[in-house]
mmCIF file of C-alpha atoms in Angstrom:
data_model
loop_
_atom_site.group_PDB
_atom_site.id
_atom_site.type_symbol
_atom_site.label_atom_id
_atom_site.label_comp_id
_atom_site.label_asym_id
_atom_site.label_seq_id
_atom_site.Cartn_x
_atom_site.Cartn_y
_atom_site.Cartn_z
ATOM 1 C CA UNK N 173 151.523 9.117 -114.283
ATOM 2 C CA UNK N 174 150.511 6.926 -111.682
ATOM 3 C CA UNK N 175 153.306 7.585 -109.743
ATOM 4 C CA UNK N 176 153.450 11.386 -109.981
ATOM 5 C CA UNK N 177 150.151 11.181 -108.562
ATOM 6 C CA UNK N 178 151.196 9.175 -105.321
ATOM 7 C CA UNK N 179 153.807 11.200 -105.117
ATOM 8 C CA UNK N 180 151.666 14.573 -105.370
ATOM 9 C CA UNK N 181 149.001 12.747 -103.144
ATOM 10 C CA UNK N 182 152.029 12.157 -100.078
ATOM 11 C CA UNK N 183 153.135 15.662 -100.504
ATOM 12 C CA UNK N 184 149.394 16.986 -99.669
ATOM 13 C CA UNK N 185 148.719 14.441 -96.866
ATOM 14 C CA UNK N 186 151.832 15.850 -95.312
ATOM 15 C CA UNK N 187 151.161 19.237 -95.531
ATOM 16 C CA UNK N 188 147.729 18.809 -94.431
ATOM 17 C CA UNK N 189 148.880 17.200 -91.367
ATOM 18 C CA UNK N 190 150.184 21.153 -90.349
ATOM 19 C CA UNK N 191 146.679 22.304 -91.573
ATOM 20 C CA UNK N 192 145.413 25.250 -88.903
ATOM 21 C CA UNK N 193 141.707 23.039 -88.597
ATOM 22 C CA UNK N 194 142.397 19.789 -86.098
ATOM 23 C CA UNK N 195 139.511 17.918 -88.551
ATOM 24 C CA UNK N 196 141.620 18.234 -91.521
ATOM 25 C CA UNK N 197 144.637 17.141 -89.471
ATOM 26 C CA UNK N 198 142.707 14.192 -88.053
ATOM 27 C CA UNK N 199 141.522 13.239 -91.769
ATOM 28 C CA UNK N 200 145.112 13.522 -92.894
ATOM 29 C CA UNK N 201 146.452 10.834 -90.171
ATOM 30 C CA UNK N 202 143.907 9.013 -91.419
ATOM 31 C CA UNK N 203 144.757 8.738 -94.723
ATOM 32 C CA UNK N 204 148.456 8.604 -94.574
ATOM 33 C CA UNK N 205 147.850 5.641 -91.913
ATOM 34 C CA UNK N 206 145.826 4.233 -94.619
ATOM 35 C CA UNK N 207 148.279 4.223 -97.182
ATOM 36 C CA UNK N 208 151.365 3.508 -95.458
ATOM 37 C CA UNK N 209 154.411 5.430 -96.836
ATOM 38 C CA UNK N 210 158.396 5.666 -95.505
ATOM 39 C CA UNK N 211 158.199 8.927 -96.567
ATOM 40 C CA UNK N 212 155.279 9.753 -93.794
ATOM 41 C CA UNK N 213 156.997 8.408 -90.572
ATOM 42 C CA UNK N 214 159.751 10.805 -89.731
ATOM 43 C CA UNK N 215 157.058 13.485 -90.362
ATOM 44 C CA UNK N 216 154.462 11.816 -88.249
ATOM 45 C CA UNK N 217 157.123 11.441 -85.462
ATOM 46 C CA UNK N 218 157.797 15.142 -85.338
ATOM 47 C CA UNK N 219 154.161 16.071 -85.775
ATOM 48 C CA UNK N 220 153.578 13.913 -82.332
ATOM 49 C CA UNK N 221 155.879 15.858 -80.666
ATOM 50 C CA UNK N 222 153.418 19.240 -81.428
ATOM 51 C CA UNK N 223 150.076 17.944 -82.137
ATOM 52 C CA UNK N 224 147.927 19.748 -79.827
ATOM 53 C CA UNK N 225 144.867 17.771 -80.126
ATOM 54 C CA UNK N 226 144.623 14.366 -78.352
ATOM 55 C CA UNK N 227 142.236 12.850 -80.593
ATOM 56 C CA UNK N 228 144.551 13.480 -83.684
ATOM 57 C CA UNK N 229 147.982 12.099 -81.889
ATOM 58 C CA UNK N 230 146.196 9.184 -81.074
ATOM 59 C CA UNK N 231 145.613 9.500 -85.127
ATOM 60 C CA UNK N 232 148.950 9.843 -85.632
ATOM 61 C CA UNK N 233 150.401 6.696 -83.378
ATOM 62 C CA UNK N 234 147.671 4.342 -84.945
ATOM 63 C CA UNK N 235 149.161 5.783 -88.915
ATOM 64 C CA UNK N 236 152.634 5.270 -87.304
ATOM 65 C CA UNK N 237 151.843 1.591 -86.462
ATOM 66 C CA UNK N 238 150.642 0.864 -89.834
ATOM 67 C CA UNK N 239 154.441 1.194 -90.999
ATOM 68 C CA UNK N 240 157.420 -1.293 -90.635
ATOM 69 C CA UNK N 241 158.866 -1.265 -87.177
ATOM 70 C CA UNK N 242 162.177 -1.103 -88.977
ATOM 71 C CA UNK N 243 161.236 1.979 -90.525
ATOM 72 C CA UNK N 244 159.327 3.305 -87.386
ATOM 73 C CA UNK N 245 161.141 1.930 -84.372
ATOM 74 C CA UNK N 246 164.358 4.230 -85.077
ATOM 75 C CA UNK N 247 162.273 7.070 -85.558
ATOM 76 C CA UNK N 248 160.808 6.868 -82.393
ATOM 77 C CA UNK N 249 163.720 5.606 -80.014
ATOM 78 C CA UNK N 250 164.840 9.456 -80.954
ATOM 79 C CA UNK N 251 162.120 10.973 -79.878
ATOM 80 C CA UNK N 252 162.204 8.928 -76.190
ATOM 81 C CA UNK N 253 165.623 10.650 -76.110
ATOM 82 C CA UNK N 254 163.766 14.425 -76.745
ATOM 83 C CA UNK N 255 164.052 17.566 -74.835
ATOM 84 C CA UNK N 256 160.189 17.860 -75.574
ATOM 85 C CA UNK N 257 157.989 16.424 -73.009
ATOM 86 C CA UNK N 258 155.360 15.684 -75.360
ATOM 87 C CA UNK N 259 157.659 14.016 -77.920
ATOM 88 C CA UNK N 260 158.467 11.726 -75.485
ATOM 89 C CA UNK N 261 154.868 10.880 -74.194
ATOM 90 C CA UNK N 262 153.868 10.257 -77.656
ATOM 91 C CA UNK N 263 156.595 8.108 -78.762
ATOM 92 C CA UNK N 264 156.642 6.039 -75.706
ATOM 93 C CA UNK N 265 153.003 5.506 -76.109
ATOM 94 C CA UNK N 266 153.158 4.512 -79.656
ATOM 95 C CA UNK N 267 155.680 2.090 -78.156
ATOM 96 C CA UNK N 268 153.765 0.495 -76.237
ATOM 97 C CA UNK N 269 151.226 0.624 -78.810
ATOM 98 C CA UNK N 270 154.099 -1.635 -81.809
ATOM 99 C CA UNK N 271 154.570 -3.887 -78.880
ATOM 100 C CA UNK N 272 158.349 -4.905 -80.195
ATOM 101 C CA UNK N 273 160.350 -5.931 -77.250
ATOM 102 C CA UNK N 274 163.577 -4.291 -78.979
ATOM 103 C CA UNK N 275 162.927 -1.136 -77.821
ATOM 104 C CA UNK N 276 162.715 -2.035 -74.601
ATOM 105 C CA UNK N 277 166.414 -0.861 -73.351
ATOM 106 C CA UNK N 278 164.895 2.485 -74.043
ATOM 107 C CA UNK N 279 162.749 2.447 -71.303
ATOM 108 C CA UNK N 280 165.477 3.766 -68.569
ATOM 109 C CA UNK N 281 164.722 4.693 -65.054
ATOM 110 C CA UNK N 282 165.195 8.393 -66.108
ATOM 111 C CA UNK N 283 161.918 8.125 -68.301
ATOM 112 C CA UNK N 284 159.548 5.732 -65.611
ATOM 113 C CA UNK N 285 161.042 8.546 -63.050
ATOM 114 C CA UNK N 286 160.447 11.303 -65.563
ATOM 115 C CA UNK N 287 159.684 14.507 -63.990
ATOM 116 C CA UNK N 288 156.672 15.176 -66.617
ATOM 117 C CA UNK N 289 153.677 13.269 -65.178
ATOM 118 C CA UNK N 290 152.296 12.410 -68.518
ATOM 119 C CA UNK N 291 155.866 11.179 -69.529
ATOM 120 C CA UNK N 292 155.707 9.098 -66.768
ATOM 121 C CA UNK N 293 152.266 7.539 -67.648
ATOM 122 C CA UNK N 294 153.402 7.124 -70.921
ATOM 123 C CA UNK N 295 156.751 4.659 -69.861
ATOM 124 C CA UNK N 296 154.502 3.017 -66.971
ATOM 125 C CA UNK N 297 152.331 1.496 -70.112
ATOM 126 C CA UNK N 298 155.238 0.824 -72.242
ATOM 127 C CA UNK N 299 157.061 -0.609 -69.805
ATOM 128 C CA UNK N 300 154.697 -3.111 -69.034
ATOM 129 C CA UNK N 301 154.084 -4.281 -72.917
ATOM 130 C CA UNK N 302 157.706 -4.261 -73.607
ATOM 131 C CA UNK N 303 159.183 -6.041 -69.877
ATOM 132 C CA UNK N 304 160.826 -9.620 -71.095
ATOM 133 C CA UNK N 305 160.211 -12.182 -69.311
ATOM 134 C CA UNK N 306 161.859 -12.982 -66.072
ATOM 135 C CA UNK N 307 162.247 -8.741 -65.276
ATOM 136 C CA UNK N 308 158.711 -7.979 -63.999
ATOM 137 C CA UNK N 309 160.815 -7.615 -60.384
ATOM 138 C CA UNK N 310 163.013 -5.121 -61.651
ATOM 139 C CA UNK N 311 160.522 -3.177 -63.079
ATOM 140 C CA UNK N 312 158.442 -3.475 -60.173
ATOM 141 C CA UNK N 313 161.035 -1.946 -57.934
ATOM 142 C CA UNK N 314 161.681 0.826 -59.965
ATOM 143 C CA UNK N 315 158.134 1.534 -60.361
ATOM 144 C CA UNK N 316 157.412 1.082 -56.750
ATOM 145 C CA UNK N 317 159.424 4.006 -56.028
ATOM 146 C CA UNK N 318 156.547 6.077 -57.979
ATOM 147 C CA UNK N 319 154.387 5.971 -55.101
ATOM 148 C CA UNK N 320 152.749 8.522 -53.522
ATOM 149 C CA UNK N 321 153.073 10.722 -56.864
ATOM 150 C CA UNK N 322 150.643 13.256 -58.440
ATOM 151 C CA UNK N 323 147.068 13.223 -58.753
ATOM 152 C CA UNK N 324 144.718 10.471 -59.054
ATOM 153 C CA UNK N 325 145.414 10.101 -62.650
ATOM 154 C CA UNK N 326 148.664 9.439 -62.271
ATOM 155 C CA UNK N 327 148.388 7.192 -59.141
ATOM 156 C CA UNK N 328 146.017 5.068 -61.339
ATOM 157 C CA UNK N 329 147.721 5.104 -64.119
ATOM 158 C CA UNK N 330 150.962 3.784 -61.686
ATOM 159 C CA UNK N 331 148.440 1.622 -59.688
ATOM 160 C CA UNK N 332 147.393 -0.101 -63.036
ATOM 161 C CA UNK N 333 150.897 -0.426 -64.251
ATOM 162 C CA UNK N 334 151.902 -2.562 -61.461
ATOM 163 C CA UNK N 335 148.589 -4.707 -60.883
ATOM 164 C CA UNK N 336 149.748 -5.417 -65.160
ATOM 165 C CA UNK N 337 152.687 -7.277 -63.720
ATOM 166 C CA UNK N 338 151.091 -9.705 -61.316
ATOM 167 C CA UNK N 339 152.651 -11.457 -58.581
ATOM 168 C CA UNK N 340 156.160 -10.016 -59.160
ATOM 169 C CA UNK N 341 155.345 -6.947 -57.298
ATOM 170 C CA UNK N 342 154.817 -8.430 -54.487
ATOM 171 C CA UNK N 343 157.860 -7.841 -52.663
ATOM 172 C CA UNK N 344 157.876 -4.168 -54.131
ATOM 173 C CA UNK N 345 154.577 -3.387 -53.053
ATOM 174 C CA UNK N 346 155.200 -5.126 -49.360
ATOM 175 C CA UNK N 347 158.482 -2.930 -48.979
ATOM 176 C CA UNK N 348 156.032 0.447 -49.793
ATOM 177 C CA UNK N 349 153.426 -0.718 -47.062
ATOM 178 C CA UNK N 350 155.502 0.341 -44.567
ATOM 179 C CA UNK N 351 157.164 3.897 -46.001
ATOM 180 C CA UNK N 352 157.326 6.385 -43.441
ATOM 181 C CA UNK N 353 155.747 8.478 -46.288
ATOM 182 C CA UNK N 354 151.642 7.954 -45.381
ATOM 183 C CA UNK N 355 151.102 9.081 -49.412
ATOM 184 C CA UNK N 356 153.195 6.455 -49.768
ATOM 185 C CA UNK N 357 151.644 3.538 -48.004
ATOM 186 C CA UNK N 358 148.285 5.027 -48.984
ATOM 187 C CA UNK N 359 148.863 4.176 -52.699
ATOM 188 C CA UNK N 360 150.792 1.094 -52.097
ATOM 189 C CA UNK N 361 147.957 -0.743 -49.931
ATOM 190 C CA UNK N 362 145.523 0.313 -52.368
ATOM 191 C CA UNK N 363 147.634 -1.476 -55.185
ATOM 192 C CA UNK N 364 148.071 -3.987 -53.283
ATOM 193 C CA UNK N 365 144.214 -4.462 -52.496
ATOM 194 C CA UNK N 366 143.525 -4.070 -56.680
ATOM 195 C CA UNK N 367 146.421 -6.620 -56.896
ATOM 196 C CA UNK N 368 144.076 -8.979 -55.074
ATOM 197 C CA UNK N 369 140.694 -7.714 -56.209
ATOM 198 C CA UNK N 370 140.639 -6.231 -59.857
ATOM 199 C CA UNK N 371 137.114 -5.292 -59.265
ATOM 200 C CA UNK N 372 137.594 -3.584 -56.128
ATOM 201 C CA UNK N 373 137.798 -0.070 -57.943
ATOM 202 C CA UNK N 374 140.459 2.767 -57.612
ATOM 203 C CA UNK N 375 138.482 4.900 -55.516
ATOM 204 C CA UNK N 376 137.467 2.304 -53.223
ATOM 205 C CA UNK N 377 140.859 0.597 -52.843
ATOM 206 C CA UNK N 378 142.234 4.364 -52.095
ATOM 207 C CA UNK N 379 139.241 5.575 -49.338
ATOM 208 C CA UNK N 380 140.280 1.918 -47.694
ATOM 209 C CA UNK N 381 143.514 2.290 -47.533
ATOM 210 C CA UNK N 382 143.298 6.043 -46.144
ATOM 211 C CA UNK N 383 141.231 4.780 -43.390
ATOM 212 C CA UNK N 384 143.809 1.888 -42.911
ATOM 213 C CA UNK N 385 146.984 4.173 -42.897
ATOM 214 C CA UNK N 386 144.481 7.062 -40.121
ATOM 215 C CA UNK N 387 144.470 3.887 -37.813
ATOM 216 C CA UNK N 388 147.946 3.640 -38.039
ATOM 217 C CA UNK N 389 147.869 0.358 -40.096
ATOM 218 C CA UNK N 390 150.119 -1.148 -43.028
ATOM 219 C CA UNK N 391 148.186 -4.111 -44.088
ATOM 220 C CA UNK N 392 151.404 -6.581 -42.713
ATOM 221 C CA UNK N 393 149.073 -6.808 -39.457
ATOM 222 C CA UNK N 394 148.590 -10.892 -39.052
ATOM 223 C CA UNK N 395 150.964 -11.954 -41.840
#
């Protein structure tokens, strides 16, 4: 009997997870990320990829990291691999949100130079969680080609990504000082001024390093 009902209980927290009201959905993730099941994940996977509401994928990653990485990990290198923009997001941020370092040979230049901004975002973060030890420069490098990109979201989120790995960007960031691209150098020198002042403030750094590149600067002056 017991297990009937479980069984009858999984079946409705997945179906409810398609309900038409986002508050049922929300309560659904809930409770399927309070009972952890194997029989939930592949469905929560694919229900990231089409979740409309923010609030309830964020639901969905935190139900997905209540279940074994061995069960979830597979499910979600797939999705990284997706056609669908949003599957990707989603599964690279519940990546980064497991932490395991295995999956970090998914993270491939072709997602932290993903033409979907919010892709993008989504690798920068993981990237940095998942990076092992002694490849901050790497990443850096790739990362430092980013640059100049989108809107301030974006260039924070990128900004924030590389202040993450500490001194290893160095070099990277030095290198994008001095782009020919002023977008470019605009968003490097203001990473580079969070890099040495955390508290400094995006908006700040960036207004500073406008006024910096309109002078004709690069920030290597007196080095």
């Amino acid at each position: 009997m017991t297990m009937t009902r479980q069984a009858t209980d999984a079946i409705r927290a997945l179906q409810a997870l398609e309900d038409g009201s986002s508050s049922v959905r929300l309560r659904a993730a809930m409770a399927v990320g309070t009972t952890p099941d194997p029989r939930f994940v592949d469905k929560l996977v694919e229900r990231c990829a089409i979740e409309p509401e923010f609030f309830v994928r964020d639901m969905l990653t935190w139900a997905l990291t209540r279940h074994p990485v061995s069960l979830t990990l597979p499910a979600l290198l797939r999705a990284v691999r997706s056609e669908r923009a949003q599957a990707r997001s989603q599964a690279l941020h519940t990546l980064s949100k497991i932490g395991d370092r295995q999956a970090w040979p998914a993270i491939t230049r072709a997602l932290l130079t993903d033409a979907d901004d919010a892709v993008a975002r989504s690798a920068w973060r993981a990237a940095v969680v998942l990076v092992p030890e002694g490849e901050e420069s790497g990443l850096a490098a790739v990362l430092a080609t980013q640059f100049g990109r989108g809107e301030r979201e974006t260039q924070l989120s990128l900004s924030r990504a590389l202040v993450a790995l500490g001194e290893a960007v160095v070099p990277a960031l030095r290198a994008a000082t001095t782009a020919a691209d002023r977008h470019v150098r605009t968003h490097a020198l203001a990473t580079e001024r969070l890099l040495q002042d955390p508290d400094a403030g995006f908006e700040f750094a960036i207004e500073e390093a406008k006024r910096l590149v309109a002078l004709g600067g690069s920030g290597q002056e007196g080095r």
